[in-house]
Each structure stands twice: as structure tokens, then as C-alpha cells.
Amino acid sequence: FFSLFLDMRATDNNGANLPLSGACNPSPREGILVYFYVVVSTIFMLLLAYVLGAFSNFQATISTYVPWTMGGYSSRLPMARSRTPLIKGMQRHKPYAPSQFPSELRRHMSRIPWDAKGAIPAITSQVNSMLVTEGVAVVMEALQQRFPDLPLEDYFTNAFVASVVDLVQSHGNPLEYYIEKLSEAAEWRQREDVGSILERPFERLPPEAMFWQGIDYQRQQVLYVRPGVVNMADFDETNTYLTVVALIEEGIRSMKETSANQRFSLVIDTSGVGARYFLPGFIRKLIVLATGPYRYRVGTLVIGPTNTVVRSAWKLVAHFIPSEFQENVWLSPEPRQVLEQLMPLDEIPEGIFEAQRS
């Protein structure tokens, strides 16, 4: 309509445009045509914007629930939308095609009910379960290819791997991210020969310094660590480290035989801990152990009662702890009150947070 408006401008004998004021006097019919073109063009642009916006929302929604329909995603599971590796040097697989999924899964996906708007598929728990099962198979196959000589069943049970794969939906990281993290744990187990630690002869800490007792409300077994009862005059860093690993491995083996949660709660009783317990190198070593090889085994971490030494130690190591791990950390001057929120009262050991040095 802008070109039509220019065509209606008056010109002089040489073809030059005259000033707009008083130069053009369109007829009523031409004026109606101008208004018609303006209205029609405006309606068309509004409809085009609406259609493009609706398609964009639909694309984002459908790619969330059925990612392979849009192509280019690196994971077989929902919510794995990141196309760039989270770890430097990680290789991304080629996009998966629907034909690469088990036929049973593809048949079920074709029967997924849609909601009233006809846009968002109502993914059922059965489909989610099938996706997790498929994810477990992918993870185990990757670990077996990378570590053919490592007895994976000692640590990477199907229930544990399924609990890690389930994080794809809750955290949104691609499946390859968790494959890399579990591969790092497997590499550490192979390098440290963890399978033989329980048979190695070494002097363990006294039983009251570290023990398993009770189950919290999340069905997680609870491991108590009480450094305040350890005599620092006879402290042996190597034996203490081996004791920690051995007790964790014993607890994990017992999880294989029960239906309890595959993660455990870790309670660190810091009562009686003073300046001589402040060993930055060893503390960092234990934090690396919890956030590395056992990162997806520690469900909840409770530390207390806090004092100057504990707070200083936490500030020192907090920078090395992943943010998703810190979400499950309770640092409290009244840790017993925290435990009362996490577990039944009869599951809390007597004398906890009342350390007496041996």
C-alpha cells in the first residue's frame, strides 16, 4: 500500500514529484482501497506471527518429551536437550533415529495419548520406566566396553545405575554426562583395586568412630562418622582413608541384598573437633572421595555441630564441591534437630553429637 500511495503523488511536467501538501487528491474509491490494503496487510501479519509463535512453542514442547522427533539430540531419554558436551573433550554421539529404539518402545510411543489441546503428549510412568531401562542398558554397555576386566556388578548394579539415569529428567543433563561420571568412578575403582580393600590387612578405626546404623525417611541407610572420638596422637592417614572406603563398600554390598534406596545418608559428628583435627589435605581428600567416586551414592550429608574449625574447613572445601551436591548438605549448629527431620527418633544412635575422645 506504500507503493500505491507513492503512485498517487502528483508530478510536474518534467516528472518530478510535487510536495505532498495539496499535491494529491485521491478519489473516494482510491481512499477505500488504501484502507482495505492496510487492514488486510495488518491481519495477515498478525496471523503469520501467531502461527510462527505457536509452531515455536510446539517444537520446544514436543522436543522435551519426544526428542528424537526433532533430530540432533545426543541422548535417548527425555529432557536431554543440551547439544554441547558439558565436559571438555567429551565426544557426542550421532543423533539417534527412531529405528534405533527397541521395537517395543517404538510401538508404545505410537500409542501415547495426547492432551485436550492435542499438542503435549501425556507421557505415562510406564513409558518413563521403559526409557530408564533403555538408559541403563546404554550405560552398562558403555562401561563394559571401556572396562572389560572390571567386575561391574560389585558396584554398578541395575538399581544404582537406574537411579543415576533417572537424574536425566530431574537435572536435564544428557545421558553421556552421567556415562562420563560413572566411567570416572569405574576408572578410580580399577586404579585403586577397590575390590580387594575388604581383604587387605590394615588397622581400622575404632567401631565407635565410624559405623552404619538405621534408615532415614527416604529409605537410605545412614553412615555415621565421628572424628572427635579419634586419638589424633595415633592418627594414621592411610589407615583412616582405607577404613572409610572399606566401610562404604560394606554398606554398598548390603544395599545389593535389600530393597532400600541405593544412596546413603552421611552424618559427620564434629563434636569434640578442635584445631588439631584441621588437616586441609586429608579433608579435601575425603571430600573428593564423596563428590567423585561416591558422588551418586551420597544422598544427604549432615555436618555438625558447627564451630570455628568446622566452618573454616567447610569454606576451604566448598569451592571444590559441585553445586548439585551442595543442595543435599546440612551444615548446622544443632545437627540432632536436623536428624529428627530426616529420620524417626528411634533410628538416631544414643550419644551421638556427644563425642568423648579415646
XYZ file of C-alpha atoms in Angstrom:
358
model
C 0.000 0.000 0.000
C 3.046 2.262 0.419
C 3.844 1.921 -3.296
C 0.215 2.703 -4.129
C 0.470 5.849 -2.027
C 3.581 6.952 -3.956
C 1.852 6.318 -7.270
C -0.885 8.757 -6.251
C 1.589 11.642 -5.732
C 1.306 14.439 -8.295
C 4.204 15.268 -10.641
C 5.191 18.322 -12.676
C 5.790 18.454 -16.454
C 9.307 17.034 -16.034
C 8.084 14.022 -13.979
C 9.402 15.323 -10.647
C 7.296 14.762 -7.534
C 5.467 17.752 -6.165
C 5.242 18.436 -2.375
C 2.762 16.228 -0.600
C 0.735 19.121 0.758
C -2.044 19.709 -1.729
C -0.301 17.614 -4.382
C -2.567 14.623 -4.175
C -6.315 14.466 -4.080
C -7.315 10.757 -4.332
C -10.857 9.814 -5.145
C -13.097 8.135 -2.510
C -12.635 4.810 -4.291
C -8.819 5.063 -4.105
C -9.022 6.019 -0.433
C -11.121 2.942 0.318
C -8.575 0.748 -1.498
C -5.759 2.187 0.630
C -7.629 1.434 3.868
C -8.503 -2.048 2.582
C -4.854 -2.866 1.865
C -3.822 -1.572 5.308
C -6.405 -3.698 7.124
C -5.726 -6.849 5.095
C -1.929 -6.487 5.473
C -2.227 -5.968 9.236
C -4.442 -9.040 9.688
C -2.075 -11.153 7.578
C 0.990 -10.120 9.602
C -0.812 -10.834 12.883
C -1.853 -14.289 11.684
C 1.693 -15.044 10.479
C 3.169 -14.006 13.829
C 0.633 -16.185 15.679
C 1.352 -19.240 13.523
C 5.128 -18.881 13.866
C 4.867 -18.418 17.644
C 2.583 -21.415 18.045
C 4.913 -23.610 15.985
C 7.922 -22.488 18.029
C 6.154 -23.403 21.293
C 5.048 -26.721 19.843
C 8.576 -27.533 18.686
C 10.041 -26.769 22.115
C 7.345 -28.842 23.849
C 7.477 -31.902 21.644
C 11.294 -31.942 21.695
C 11.132 -32.048 25.509
C 9.035 -35.213 25.596
C 9.993 -36.937 22.342
C 13.431 -35.504 21.475
C 14.195 -37.754 18.519
C 11.246 -36.317 16.547
C 13.187 -33.071 16.033
C 16.565 -34.755 15.439
C 20.031 -33.740 16.572
C 19.856 -34.740 20.232
C 22.580 -36.823 21.769
C 20.530 -38.814 24.269
C 17.774 -41.373 24.018
C 15.998 -40.011 27.074
C 13.648 -37.038 27.608
C 14.960 -33.722 28.915
C 18.436 -34.343 27.450
C 18.309 -31.212 25.318
C 21.897 -29.980 25.541
C 23.669 -30.262 22.198
C 27.059 -29.232 23.572
C 29.186 -31.531 25.788
C 29.355 -30.481 29.444
C 32.844 -31.921 29.874
C 35.715 -30.680 27.751
C 36.799 -33.339 25.315
C 33.612 -35.406 25.617
C 32.560 -36.867 22.289
C 28.886 -36.538 21.377
C 27.211 -39.455 19.656
C 25.455 -39.056 16.336
C 21.715 -38.335 16.564
C 19.615 -41.377 17.301
C 16.900 -42.271 14.820
C 13.561 -43.751 15.949
C 14.544 -47.018 14.257
C 17.397 -47.405 16.757
C 14.963 -47.771 19.629
C 13.626 -51.169 20.658
C 10.557 -52.093 18.631
C 8.520 -52.486 21.819
C 9.334 -48.914 22.851
C 8.511 -47.520 19.390
C 5.163 -49.330 19.344
C 4.298 -47.939 22.760
C 5.303 -44.394 21.787
C 2.950 -44.549 18.795
C 0.061 -45.168 21.221
C 0.872 -42.294 23.620
C -2.313 -40.344 24.499
C -2.354 -36.598 23.774
C -3.910 -33.955 25.954
C -7.001 -31.865 25.202
C -5.029 -29.302 23.200
C -3.588 -32.011 21.006
C -0.075 -30.636 21.480
C 1.621 -32.184 24.516
C 1.899 -35.964 24.794
C 0.834 -37.312 28.174
C 3.937 -39.397 28.933
C 2.940 -42.165 31.303
C 5.032 -43.672 34.087
C 5.218 -46.873 32.063
C 6.958 -45.064 29.207
C 9.343 -43.341 31.638
C 10.180 -46.713 33.122
C 10.923 -48.114 29.681
C 13.145 -45.119 28.884
C 15.098 -45.570 32.142
C 15.513 -49.271 31.378
C 16.845 -48.421 27.942
C 19.185 -45.839 29.509
C 20.543 -48.422 31.967
C 21.334 -50.744 29.030
C 23.196 -47.940 27.237
C 25.244 -47.061 30.359
C 26.159 -50.658 31.158
C 27.182 -51.327 27.563
C 29.450 -48.267 27.597
C 31.056 -49.283 30.905
C 31.609 -52.857 29.757
C 33.314 -51.657 26.595
C 35.593 -49.275 28.500
C 36.368 -51.564 31.448
C 36.092 -55.177 30.235
C 38.177 -56.550 33.138
C 36.378 -54.709 35.938
C 33.671 -56.640 37.865
C 30.975 -54.015 37.383
C 28.294 -55.919 39.303
C 30.115 -55.206 42.599
C 29.191 -51.544 42.396
C 27.201 -50.713 39.251
C 24.036 -52.638 40.000
C 20.996 -52.135 37.786
C 19.136 -50.399 40.624
C 22.006 -47.965 41.217
C 22.528 -47.170 37.531
C 18.762 -46.673 37.139
C 18.835 -44.102 39.979
C 21.590 -42.221 38.119
C 19.823 -42.418 34.742
C 16.715 -41.007 36.391
C 18.697 -37.790 37.002
C 18.500 -37.094 33.261
C 14.903 -35.992 33.743
C 15.366 -34.113 37.031
C 18.620 -32.291 36.150
C 18.378 -32.077 32.357
C 21.950 -33.232 31.627
C 22.444 -35.564 28.644
C 22.957 -39.256 29.283
C 26.588 -39.006 28.094
C 27.306 -36.681 31.037
C 26.441 -39.427 33.524
C 28.253 -42.059 31.462
C 31.414 -39.987 31.821
C 30.909 -39.516 35.577
C 30.316 -43.234 36.136
C 33.319 -44.012 33.936
C 35.464 -41.814 36.187
C 34.217 -43.794 39.196
C 34.968 -47.088 37.421
C 38.447 -45.867 36.493
C 39.131 -44.965 40.132
C 37.922 -48.367 41.326
C 40.171 -50.100 38.840
C 43.195 -47.949 39.679
C 42.781 -48.316 43.455
C 41.816 -52.004 43.227
C 38.846 -51.275 45.466
C 37.549 -54.827 45.214
C 40.444 -56.083 47.331
C 40.299 -53.450 50.074
C 37.996 -55.530 52.277
C 40.555 -58.354 52.222
C 43.589 -56.162 52.880
C 45.163 -56.274 56.362
C 45.165 -52.807 57.945
C 44.355 -51.331 61.325
C 40.841 -49.922 61.251
C 39.451 -47.036 63.251
C 37.599 -47.952 66.460
C 33.971 -49.033 65.749
C 32.521 -46.036 67.555
C 34.374 -43.674 65.167
C 32.552 -44.862 62.040
C 29.537 -47.150 61.748
C 26.286 -47.869 59.911
C 23.007 -47.590 61.794
C 19.380 -47.017 60.873
C 17.401 -45.895 57.815
C 16.005 -42.422 57.174
C 12.620 -41.431 55.747
C 13.964 -41.746 52.190
C 14.865 -45.394 52.822
C 18.556 -44.506 52.812
C 20.940 -46.309 55.138
C 22.888 -43.963 57.414
C 26.666 -43.888 57.880
C 27.964 -42.051 60.963
C 31.487 -40.605 61.114
C 32.738 -39.278 64.463
C 36.265 -37.834 64.153
C 36.024 -36.401 67.675
C 36.499 -39.849 69.227
C 39.742 -40.481 67.336
C 43.000 -40.039 69.243
C 44.943 -37.678 66.994
C 48.209 -38.657 68.676
C 47.936 -42.056 66.944
C 46.282 -40.771 63.747
C 47.256 -42.671 60.609
C 46.036 -41.049 57.390
C 46.386 -44.174 55.227
C 44.526 -46.480 57.624
C 41.806 -43.866 58.138
C 41.306 -43.490 54.388
C 41.146 -47.268 53.899
C 38.668 -47.564 56.781
C 36.371 -45.023 55.138
C 36.459 -46.818 51.781
C 36.059 -50.274 53.328
C 33.013 -49.283 55.405
C 31.356 -47.585 52.433
C 31.926 -50.703 50.330
C 30.433 -52.905 53.055
C 27.346 -50.711 53.139
C 27.007 -50.794 49.352
C 27.209 -54.587 49.352
C 24.396 -54.730 51.884
C 22.302 -52.442 49.646
C 22.529 -55.038 46.882
C 20.755 -57.554 49.116
C 17.931 -55.228 50.242
C 15.251 -53.116 48.593
C 16.497 -49.958 50.300
C 17.471 -46.788 48.450
C 20.737 -47.154 46.526
C 22.038 -43.971 48.135
C 23.005 -43.448 51.758
C 22.971 -40.558 54.212
C 26.293 -39.453 55.679
C 26.309 -37.861 59.139
C 29.576 -36.278 60.331
C 29.529 -35.665 64.075
C 32.005 -32.827 64.671
C 31.527 -32.549 68.439
C 34.906 -32.542 70.154
C 36.694 -31.480 66.967
C 39.367 -28.840 67.601
C 42.220 -27.142 65.789
C 44.400 -30.265 65.682
C 41.745 -32.000 63.564
C 42.120 -29.327 60.915
C 44.033 -31.265 58.255
C 43.288 -29.452 54.957
C 44.947 -32.038 52.720
C 43.169 -35.014 54.269
C 39.820 -33.208 54.494
C 39.990 -32.342 50.823
C 40.890 -35.953 50.043
C 37.728 -37.148 51.777
C 35.602 -34.512 50.010
C 36.977 -35.639 46.648
C 36.063 -39.185 47.622
C 32.472 -38.190 48.403
C 31.973 -35.970 45.347
C 33.908 -38.183 42.943
C 33.749 -41.997 43.109
C 30.771 -41.972 45.520
C 29.105 -38.861 44.125
C 25.850 -40.617 43.245
C 25.854 -42.781 46.365
C 25.759 -39.992 48.956
C 22.164 -38.810 49.159
C 22.250 -36.499 52.193
C 25.186 -35.023 54.115
C 24.697 -33.680 57.644
C 27.601 -31.885 59.379
C 27.518 -30.514 62.919
C 27.639 -29.164 65.482
C 29.447 -26.337 63.744
C 32.216 -24.322 65.368
C 35.018 -22.087 64.122
C 37.150 -25.015 62.955
C 34.268 -26.716 61.145
C 33.149 -23.520 59.428
C 36.725 -22.747 58.345
C 37.171 -26.250 56.967
C 33.872 -26.012 55.082
C 34.815 -22.680 53.497
C 38.061 -24.274 52.375
C 36.480 -27.248 50.603
C 33.128 -25.773 49.499
C 34.698 -24.434 46.307
C 35.518 -27.984 45.202
C 32.010 -29.348 45.778
C 29.577 -29.428 42.818
C 26.526 -27.206 43.272
C 24.116 -30.124 42.772
C 25.880 -31.943 45.614
C 25.703 -28.924 47.935
C 21.917 -28.940 47.602
C 21.849 -32.021 49.869
C 24.259 -30.676 52.537
C 23.016 -29.686 56.010
C 25.574 -27.644 57.989
C 24.043 -26.935 61.400
C 24.985 -25.980 64.976
C 22.075 -28.224 66.075
C 22.503 -31.355 63.935
C 20.242 -33.507 66.107
C 17.294 -31.304 65.160
C 18.186 -31.914 61.519
C 18.262 -35.685 62.043
C 14.849 -35.538 63.710
C 13.507 -34.130 60.433
C 15.240 -36.787 58.327
C 14.539 -39.974 60.282
C 12.455 -41.469 63.132
C 13.741 -40.717 66.626
C 14.373 -44.392 67.401
C 16.800 -44.563 64.434
C 19.130 -41.905 65.916
C 22.031 -43.505 67.861
C 22.352 -42.742 71.551
C 25.221 -40.450 72.488
C 25.582 -39.004 69.019
C 26.960 -35.436 68.988
C 28.404 -36.044 72.474
C 31.875 -37.199 71.495
C 34.389 -38.370 74.092
C 37.967 -38.659 72.937
C 39.559 -42.066 73.395
